[in-house]
Amino acid sequence: MADKFRAILVTRDEQKKQSAALTEIGEAELMEGDVTVRVEATTVNYKDGLAITGTAPVVRRFPLVPGIDFAGTVAQSSHPDWKAGDKVVLNGWGTGETHHGAYADYSRVKGDWLVPLPAGMSAHEAMAIGTAGYTAMLAVMALERHGIAAGRGPVVVTGAAGGVGSVATALLSKLGFSVIASTGRPAESGYLKELGASEIIAREELSGPAKPLGKERWAAGIDAVGSHTLANVLSMTSYGGAVAACGLAQGMDLPASVAPFILRGVALLGIDSVMAPQALRREAWRRLATDLDRGKLAALTTTIGFDGILGAARDILDGKVRGRVVVDMRR
Ligand code: NDP
């Protein structure tokens, strides 16, 4: 390991004003942990955008290396499950929030947080999926556990042109579901159809105040948006259906009524990727290795270098990022 290596550090001044800059750190500045990983690829998720810009209090310890996920190779390990040379993936567990995260050439973490990089998947592909894609898989698995199968009817995906939405669309379509993609970017209709959406609806159809019950339009939903959008998705879910809630791009509120729950037996399924137990993570990554079309994954991915992270963080909050952004740390 070099004496100094690249890192982004988020710092806070005496007025509690937060800023992020490219810098260098040394091994001694890495945090506690029993596995040191050479980061080969990372990504810019919505949460990373919030962390880097300081738009929401994602970073809760200063100074901190942001970045909630990475794929790489173990450089050093005193953990029984991992040895130097193992290929690993990390999502969440507070990295990029309270523990130094992905935006450095090396990250030291707890071995218990790591999952093996699935066989046949590159670090680049794992980060094209990233936490957004792994969350989309958790959402699909939650719907399946609720008994939602392809024959039940269409599934609506909100924020469809974003990271969670793009991977959810590709996954659901590969699994045989008919996907209704809701987007605020009509120019991305062709992109969403290529990922497997059979119908595109405008974001505005779902973003205003919801009626307690609307016309039954879909059997299930994967919602990355929250607020009125989630309320509308619930109100238009057919009898016995389910909605997996995983995001808050419109807002953290939920201005809904209980009508879909008590009159249609609709279920609201909460999705958390950060503290999800190991068994669920491993299952999600196994499924991602088989149930996600690699050609579609490539089509939804843009690759940038380390120098592009700060710009991508602003872009994702401005809704300018389509699909997923991979940071290739070799660049
Ligand atoms: P992206 O920015 O890539 O996607 C969000 C999408 O939401 C945008 O592309 C846009 O889609 C839509 N959108 C943005 N702003 C609004 C708005 N004001 N009203 C309605 N729709 C809007 O982010 P990610 O896919 O990385 O994350 C999506 C959400 O999921 C975030 O809120 C994130 O925090 C959350 N998340 C939660 C996780 C968990 O563990 N529960 C894990 C990962 C992410 P379009 O242009 O198609 O309309």
Short mmCIF file of C-alpha atoms and ligand atoms in Angstrom, two decimals:
data_model
loop_
_atom_site.label_atom_id
_atom_site.label_comp_id
_atom_site.label_asym_id
_atom_site.label_seq_id
_atom_site.Cartn_x
_atom_site.Cartn_y
_atom_site.Cartn_z
CA MET A 1 0.00 0.00 0.00
CA ALA A 2 1.35 3.44 -0.94
CA ASP A 3 2.13 5.87 1.92
CA LYS A 4 -0.62 8.18 0.68
CA PHE A 5 -3.56 7.42 -1.57
CA ARG A 6 -6.53 9.27 -3.09
CA ALA A 7 -9.61 10.00 -1.01
CA ILE A 8 -12.56 12.36 -0.83
CA LEU A 9 -13.05 13.86 2.61
CA VAL A 10 -16.20 15.51 3.91
CA THR A 11 -15.36 18.08 6.58
CA ARG A 12 -17.35 20.58 8.66
CA ASP A 13 -16.29 24.07 9.77
CA GLU A 14 -17.07 25.89 13.03
CA GLN A 15 -20.39 27.13 11.58
CA LYS A 16 -21.20 23.46 10.86
CA LYS A 17 -20.97 24.15 7.13
CA GLN A 18 -20.09 20.96 5.34
CA SER A 19 -17.76 20.64 2.33
CA ALA A 20 -16.21 17.84 0.30
CA ALA A 21 -12.83 17.80 -1.45
CA LEU A 22 -10.42 15.48 -3.22
CA THR A 23 -7.35 14.88 -1.06
CA GLU A 24 -4.92 12.17 0.05
CA ILE A 25 -4.92 10.10 3.24
CA GLY A 26 -2.63 7.44 4.67
CA GLU A 27 -3.22 3.96 6.09
CA ALA A 28 -3.13 5.33 9.65
CA GLU A 29 -6.24 7.40 8.89
CA LEU A 30 -8.32 4.38 7.89
CA MET A 31 -10.88 3.38 10.49
CA GLU A 32 -11.08 0.31 12.69
CA GLY A 33 -11.85 -2.98 11.00
CA ASP A 34 -10.37 -6.41 10.32
CA VAL A 35 -10.30 -6.32 6.51
CA THR A 36 -8.58 -3.75 4.27
CA VAL A 37 -9.92 -3.68 0.73
CA ARG A 38 -8.35 -2.20 -2.39
CA VAL A 39 -11.36 -0.42 -3.87
CA GLU A 40 -11.60 -1.18 -7.60
CA ALA A 41 -15.04 0.19 -8.38
CA THR A 42 -17.61 2.25 -6.55
CA THR A 43 -20.64 4.26 -7.57
CA VAL A 44 -22.66 7.38 -6.91
CA ASN A 45 -26.03 6.61 -5.31
CA TYR A 46 -28.68 9.19 -4.39
CA LYS A 47 -27.56 8.93 -0.76
CA ASP A 48 -23.97 9.68 -1.80
CA GLY A 49 -25.29 12.81 -3.53
CA LEU A 50 -26.98 13.85 -0.29
CA ALA A 51 -23.79 13.10 1.69
CA ILE A 52 -21.36 14.97 -0.57
CA THR A 53 -23.52 18.07 -1.02
CA GLY A 54 -24.67 18.11 2.62
CA THR A 55 -28.30 18.30 1.45
CA ALA A 56 -29.32 15.84 4.17
CA PRO A 57 -27.43 14.79 7.33
CA VAL A 58 -26.13 11.51 5.89
CA VAL A 59 -22.57 12.10 7.14
CA ARG A 60 -22.64 11.93 10.94
CA ARG A 61 -18.93 11.91 11.79
CA PHE A 62 -16.25 14.35 10.55
CA PRO A 63 -13.94 14.22 8.70
CA LEU A 64 -15.37 11.28 6.76
CA VAL A 65 -14.70 9.49 3.50
CA PRO A 66 -18.17 9.20 1.86
CA GLY A 67 -19.34 6.41 -0.46
CA ILE A 68 -21.83 3.77 0.69
CA ASP A 69 -20.70 0.86 -1.49
CA PHE A 70 -17.71 -0.64 -3.25
CA ALA A 71 -16.33 -3.74 -4.93
CA GLY A 72 -12.68 -4.66 -4.69
CA THR A 73 -9.99 -7.09 -3.61
CA VAL A 74 -8.97 -7.88 -0.05
CA ALA A 75 -5.47 -6.48 0.61
CA GLN A 76 -5.14 -7.55 4.27
CA SER A 77 -7.40 -9.55 6.56
CA SER A 78 -7.46 -10.89 10.09
CA HIS A 79 -11.09 -12.05 9.67
CA PRO A 80 -11.53 -15.83 9.41
CA ASP A 81 -13.79 -15.63 6.33
CA TRP A 82 -11.53 -13.45 4.15
CA LYS A 83 -7.96 -13.61 2.87
CA ALA A 84 -5.82 -11.38 0.65
CA GLY A 85 -6.93 -11.66 -2.96
CA ASP A 86 -10.63 -12.40 -2.24
CA LYS A 87 -13.09 -10.40 -4.35
CA VAL A 88 -15.72 -8.70 -2.22
CA VAL A 89 -18.70 -6.34 -2.31
CA LEU A 90 -19.86 -3.98 0.43
CA ASN A 91 -23.21 -2.19 0.73
CA GLY A 92 -24.18 0.05 3.61
CA TRP A 93 -23.62 -0.86 7.29
CA GLY A 94 -22.94 2.85 7.89
CA THR A 95 -20.00 3.18 5.50
CA GLY A 96 -20.07 6.67 4.04
CA GLU A 97 -22.22 7.76 7.01
CA THR A 98 -20.35 6.99 10.25
CA HIS A 99 -17.48 4.83 8.92
CA HIS A 100 -15.00 5.81 6.17
CA GLY A 101 -16.54 4.61 2.92
CA ALA A 102 -15.79 3.88 -0.69
CA TYR A 103 -14.28 7.08 -2.08
CA ALA A 104 -10.63 6.19 -1.40
CA ASP A 105 -8.21 3.72 -2.94
CA TYR A 106 -8.42 1.64 0.26
CA SER A 107 -11.17 1.08 2.82
CA ARG A 108 -10.85 -0.77 6.13
CA VAL A 109 -14.10 -2.34 7.28
CA LYS A 110 -15.50 -5.19 9.35
CA GLY A 111 -15.26 -8.54 7.55
CA ASP A 112 -18.80 -9.28 8.75
CA TRP A 113 -20.06 -6.51 6.44
CA LEU A 114 -18.66 -8.05 3.25
CA VAL A 115 -20.27 -10.42 0.78
CA PRO A 116 -18.38 -12.36 -1.89
CA LEU A 117 -18.40 -10.88 -5.38
CA PRO A 118 -20.62 -13.37 -7.26
CA ALA A 119 -18.65 -15.72 -9.56
CA GLY A 120 -18.59 -14.44 -13.11
CA MET A 121 -19.39 -10.86 -12.08
CA SER A 122 -16.78 -8.11 -12.38
CA ALA A 123 -16.23 -5.36 -9.81
CA HIS A 124 -17.47 -2.93 -12.47
CA GLU A 125 -20.71 -4.90 -12.97
CA ALA A 126 -21.23 -5.19 -9.20
CA MET A 127 -21.06 -1.41 -8.90
CA ALA A 128 -23.23 -0.90 -11.98
CA ILE A 129 -25.75 -2.71 -9.79
CA GLY A 130 -24.53 -0.98 -6.60
CA THR A 131 -26.71 -0.29 -3.60
CA ALA A 132 -29.49 1.00 -5.86
CA GLY A 133 -29.63 -2.28 -7.80
CA TYR A 134 -29.24 -4.45 -4.72
CA THR A 135 -32.15 -2.51 -3.18
CA ALA A 136 -34.21 -3.10 -6.32
CA MET A 137 -33.50 -6.84 -5.89
CA LEU A 138 -34.53 -6.71 -2.21
CA ALA A 139 -37.77 -5.05 -3.33
CA VAL A 140 -38.46 -7.74 -5.95
CA MET A 141 -37.75 -10.46 -3.37
CA ALA A 142 -40.15 -8.78 -0.90
CA LEU A 143 -42.91 -8.78 -3.53
CA GLU A 144 -42.20 -12.43 -4.29
CA ARG A 145 -42.37 -13.33 -0.58
CA HIS A 146 -45.79 -11.68 -0.56
CA GLY A 147 -46.87 -14.03 -3.34
CA ILE A 148 -46.75 -11.56 -6.21
CA ALA A 149 -46.10 -13.57 -9.37
CA ALA A 150 -45.88 -12.50 -13.00
CA GLY A 151 -49.41 -13.70 -13.81
CA ARG A 152 -51.01 -11.42 -11.19
CA GLY A 153 -50.89 -8.27 -13.32
CA PRO A 154 -48.52 -5.39 -14.05
CA VAL A 155 -46.05 -3.88 -11.59
CA VAL A 156 -45.53 -0.11 -11.47
CA VAL A 157 -41.99 1.24 -10.93
CA THR A 158 -41.63 4.89 -9.93
CA GLY A 159 -38.52 7.00 -10.50
CA ALA A 160 -38.00 4.48 -13.27
CA ALA A 161 -35.15 6.23 -15.10
CA GLY A 162 -33.12 6.49 -11.86
CA GLY A 163 -30.84 3.81 -10.40
CA VAL A 164 -33.28 1.76 -8.31
CA GLY A 165 -35.97 2.21 -10.97
CA SER A 166 -33.81 1.17 -13.94
CA VAL A 167 -32.56 -2.01 -12.26
CA ALA A 168 -36.06 -2.82 -10.95
CA THR A 169 -37.46 -2.43 -14.48
CA ALA A 170 -34.79 -4.71 -15.99
CA LEU A 171 -35.17 -7.33 -13.22
CA LEU A 172 -38.97 -7.45 -13.30
CA SER A 173 -39.04 -7.73 -17.07
CA LYS A 174 -36.51 -10.60 -17.05
CA LEU A 175 -38.69 -12.35 -14.46
CA GLY A 176 -41.68 -12.10 -16.82
CA PHE A 177 -43.58 -9.23 -15.17
CA SER A 178 -45.29 -6.57 -17.25
CA VAL A 179 -43.73 -3.28 -16.09
CA ILE A 180 -45.41 0.14 -16.02
CA ALA A 181 -42.60 2.69 -15.70
CA SER A 182 -43.36 6.10 -14.21
CA THR A 183 -40.88 8.81 -15.16
CA GLY A 184 -40.58 12.59 -15.19
CA ARG A 185 -38.31 12.29 -18.23
CA PRO A 186 -40.43 11.42 -21.26
CA ALA A 187 -37.26 11.58 -23.37
CA GLU A 188 -36.17 8.38 -21.58
CA SER A 189 -39.20 6.38 -22.80
CA GLY A 190 -37.11 4.55 -25.42
CA TYR A 191 -34.47 3.73 -22.80
CA LEU A 192 -37.10 2.36 -20.40
CA LYS A 193 -38.71 0.25 -23.14
CA GLU A 194 -35.29 -1.20 -23.96
CA LEU A 195 -34.93 -2.15 -20.28
CA GLY A 196 -38.25 -3.99 -20.57
CA ALA A 197 -41.02 -1.54 -19.64
CA SER A 198 -44.23 -2.27 -21.52
CA GLU A 199 -45.93 1.03 -20.67
CA ILE A 200 -44.62 4.47 -19.71
CA ILE A 201 -46.65 6.88 -17.58
CA ALA A 202 -45.84 10.50 -16.69
CA ARG A 203 -44.56 11.29 -13.21
CA GLU A 204 -47.31 13.95 -12.91
CA GLU A 205 -50.01 11.25 -12.98
CA LEU A 206 -48.81 10.14 -9.54
CA SER A 207 -47.16 13.17 -7.95
CA GLY A 208 -50.26 15.13 -6.82
CA PRO A 209 -52.48 14.49 -3.77
CA ALA A 210 -53.93 10.94 -3.81
CA LYS A 211 -57.57 9.88 -3.50
CA PRO A 212 -58.13 7.30 -0.73
CA LEU A 213 -58.86 4.72 -3.44
CA GLY A 214 -58.21 5.04 -7.16
CA LYS A 215 -58.90 2.79 -10.11
CA GLU A 216 -57.06 -0.53 -9.69
CA ARG A 217 -54.21 -0.28 -12.18
CA TRP A 218 -51.46 -2.65 -11.01
CA ALA A 219 -50.95 -5.73 -8.89
CA ALA A 220 -47.83 -4.37 -7.21
CA GLY A 221 -45.34 -1.52 -7.14
CA ILE A 222 -41.72 -0.68 -6.44
CA ASP A 223 -41.52 2.91 -5.28
CA ALA A 224 -38.30 4.94 -5.12
CA VAL A 225 -40.10 8.26 -4.68
CA GLY A 226 -42.25 8.34 -1.51
CA SER A 227 -44.65 11.18 -0.61
CA HIS A 228 -47.77 11.69 -2.84
CA THR A 229 -46.35 9.28 -5.40
CA LEU A 230 -46.33 6.37 -2.95
CA ALA A 231 -49.81 7.37 -1.75
CA ASN A 232 -51.08 7.23 -5.36
CA VAL A 233 -49.32 3.93 -6.04
CA LEU A 234 -51.03 2.42 -2.97
CA SER A 235 -54.45 3.81 -3.90
CA MET A 236 -54.24 2.27 -7.39
CA THR A 237 -52.96 -1.17 -6.32
CA SER A 238 -55.45 -3.95 -6.98
CA TYR A 239 -57.04 -6.17 -4.33
CA GLY A 240 -54.46 -8.17 -2.32
CA GLY A 241 -51.49 -6.51 -3.97
CA ALA A 242 -48.29 -5.14 -2.41
CA VAL A 243 -46.03 -2.14 -2.73
CA ALA A 244 -42.33 -2.17 -1.81
CA ALA A 245 -41.30 1.28 -0.55
CA CYS A 246 -37.60 2.00 -0.84
CA GLY A 247 -37.03 5.68 -1.55
CA LEU A 248 -37.86 9.31 -0.90
CA ALA A 249 -36.89 11.21 -4.08
CA GLN A 250 -40.13 13.25 -3.88
CA GLY A 251 -40.25 13.38 -0.08
CA MET A 252 -40.12 11.47 3.18
CA ASP A 253 -43.78 12.11 3.96
CA LEU A 254 -46.61 9.71 3.17
CA PRO A 255 -49.87 11.65 2.72
CA ALA A 256 -52.03 8.54 2.29
CA SER A 257 -55.18 7.03 3.80
CA VAL A 258 -55.62 3.56 5.27
CA ALA A 259 -58.25 2.75 2.61
CA PRO A 260 -55.97 0.58 0.40
CA PHE A 261 -54.97 -1.46 3.46
CA ILE A 262 -58.40 -2.00 5.03
CA LEU A 263 -60.58 -2.11 1.91
CA ARG A 264 -58.29 -3.86 -0.57
CA GLY A 265 -55.88 -5.76 1.71
CA VAL A 266 -52.95 -4.01 0.06
CA ALA A 267 -49.60 -4.48 1.86
CA LEU A 268 -46.89 -1.86 2.23
CA LEU A 269 -43.49 -3.56 2.38
CA GLY A 270 -40.55 -1.57 3.78
CA ILE A 271 -37.16 -2.08 2.15
CA ASP A 272 -33.92 -1.28 3.96
CA SER A 273 -30.61 -2.12 2.36
CA VAL A 274 -28.27 -0.62 4.97
CA MET A 275 -28.76 -3.02 7.89
CA ALA A 276 -30.26 -5.93 5.92
CA PRO A 277 -29.04 -9.23 7.42
CA GLN A 278 -26.25 -11.19 5.71
CA ALA A 279 -28.49 -14.05 4.54
CA LEU A 280 -30.78 -11.64 2.70
CA ARG A 281 -27.79 -9.79 1.15
CA ARG A 282 -26.17 -12.99 -0.07
CA GLU A 283 -29.48 -14.15 -1.52
CA ALA A 284 -29.95 -10.78 -3.26
CA TRP A 285 -26.45 -10.88 -4.81
CA ARG A 286 -26.95 -14.51 -5.90
CA ARG A 287 -30.20 -13.52 -7.58
CA LEU A 288 -28.61 -10.45 -9.20
CA ALA A 289 -25.99 -12.72 -10.75
CA THR A 290 -28.67 -14.79 -12.48
CA ASP A 291 -31.79 -12.63 -12.86
CA LEU A 292 -30.34 -9.43 -14.31
CA ASP A 293 -29.64 -9.28 -18.02
CA ARG A 294 -25.96 -8.16 -18.34
CA GLY A 295 -26.63 -6.45 -21.68
CA LYS A 296 -29.36 -4.34 -20.06
CA LEU A 297 -27.05 -3.66 -17.10
CA ALA A 298 -24.42 -2.30 -19.50
CA ALA A 299 -27.07 -0.19 -21.24
CA LEU A 300 -28.09 1.51 -18.00
CA THR A 301 -24.51 2.27 -16.88
CA THR A 302 -22.26 5.30 -17.33
CA THR A 303 -18.63 5.07 -16.18
CA ILE A 304 -16.65 7.94 -14.67
CA GLY A 305 -13.27 8.28 -12.94
CA PHE A 306 -12.46 9.29 -9.37
CA ASP A 307 -12.32 12.96 -10.44
CA GLY A 308 -15.94 12.80 -11.60
CA ILE A 309 -17.50 11.85 -8.25
CA LEU A 310 -18.19 15.36 -6.92
CA GLY A 311 -19.91 16.42 -10.17
CA ALA A 312 -21.97 13.22 -10.33
CA ALA A 313 -23.10 13.79 -6.73
CA ARG A 314 -24.64 17.13 -7.76
CA ASP A 315 -26.11 15.68 -10.95
CA ILE A 316 -27.92 12.83 -9.19
CA LEU A 317 -29.72 15.25 -6.85
CA ASP A 318 -30.67 17.38 -9.88
CA GLY A 319 -32.30 14.31 -11.45
CA LYS A 320 -29.82 14.40 -14.33
CA VAL A 321 -28.39 10.91 -13.91
CA ARG A 322 -29.92 8.15 -16.02
CA GLY A 323 -29.61 4.63 -14.63
CA ARG A 324 -26.39 3.97 -12.76
CA VAL A 325 -22.97 5.63 -12.53
CA VAL A 326 -19.89 3.45 -11.95
CA VAL A 327 -16.68 4.99 -10.63
CA ASP A 328 -13.75 3.07 -12.10
CA MET A 329 -10.98 3.61 -9.52
CA ARG A 330 -8.31 2.66 -12.04
CA ARG A 331 -9.04 5.88 -13.93
P1 NDP B 1 -31.79 8.28 -8.55
O1 NDP B 1 -31.62 9.74 -8.42
O2 NDP B 1 -30.93 7.53 -9.52
O3 NDP B 1 -33.30 7.95 -8.89
C1 NDP B 1 -34.37 8.67 -8.32
C2 NDP B 1 -35.40 8.92 -9.40
O4 NDP B 1 -36.59 9.43 -8.79
C3 NDP B 1 -34.98 9.99 -10.42
O5 NDP B 1 -34.19 9.49 -11.44
C4 NDP B 1 -36.35 10.42 -10.93
O6 NDP B 1 -36.80 9.43 -11.86
C5 NDP B 1 -37.24 10.31 -9.68
N1 NDP B 1 -37.42 11.60 -9.02
C6 NDP B 1 -36.45 12.47 -8.64
N2 NDP B 1 -36.99 13.54 -8.04
C7 NDP B 1 -38.33 13.35 -8.04
C8 NDP B 1 -39.44 14.12 -7.58
N3 NDP B 1 -39.28 15.30 -6.98
N4 NDP B 1 -40.67 13.60 -7.75
C9 NDP B 1 -40.86 12.41 -8.35
N5 NDP B 1 -39.84 11.65 -8.82
C10 NDP B 1 -38.60 12.12 -8.66
O7 NDP B 1 -31.60 7.67 -7.09
P2 NDP B 1 -31.44 6.13 -6.65
O8 NDP B 1 -32.12 5.27 -7.63
O9 NDP B 1 -30.03 5.89 -6.27
O10 NDP B 1 -32.31 6.13 -5.31
C11 NDP B 1 -33.72 6.28 -5.39
C12 NDP B 1 -34.29 6.46 -4.00
O11 NDP B 1 -34.13 5.25 -3.27
C13 NDP B 1 -33.60 7.55 -3.17
O12 NDP B 1 -34.57 8.23 -2.42
C14 NDP B 1 -32.66 6.77 -2.29
O13 NDP B 1 -32.36 7.46 -1.12
C15 NDP B 1 -33.48 5.52 -2.04
N6 NDP B 1 -32.67 4.36 -1.69
C16 NDP B 1 -33.05 3.65 -0.59
C17 NDP B 1 -32.37 2.53 -0.22
C18 NDP B 1 -32.88 1.73 0.92
O14 NDP B 1 -32.11 1.00 1.55
N7 NDP B 1 -34.16 1.81 1.22
C19 NDP B 1 -31.17 2.10 -0.92
C20 NDP B 1 -30.90 2.83 -2.15
C21 NDP B 1 -31.65 3.95 -2.49
P3 NDP B 1 -37.44 9.84 -13.27
O15 NDP B 1 -36.48 10.81 -13.88
O16 NDP B 1 -37.59 8.57 -14.01
O17 NDP B 1 -38.76 10.48 -12.91
#
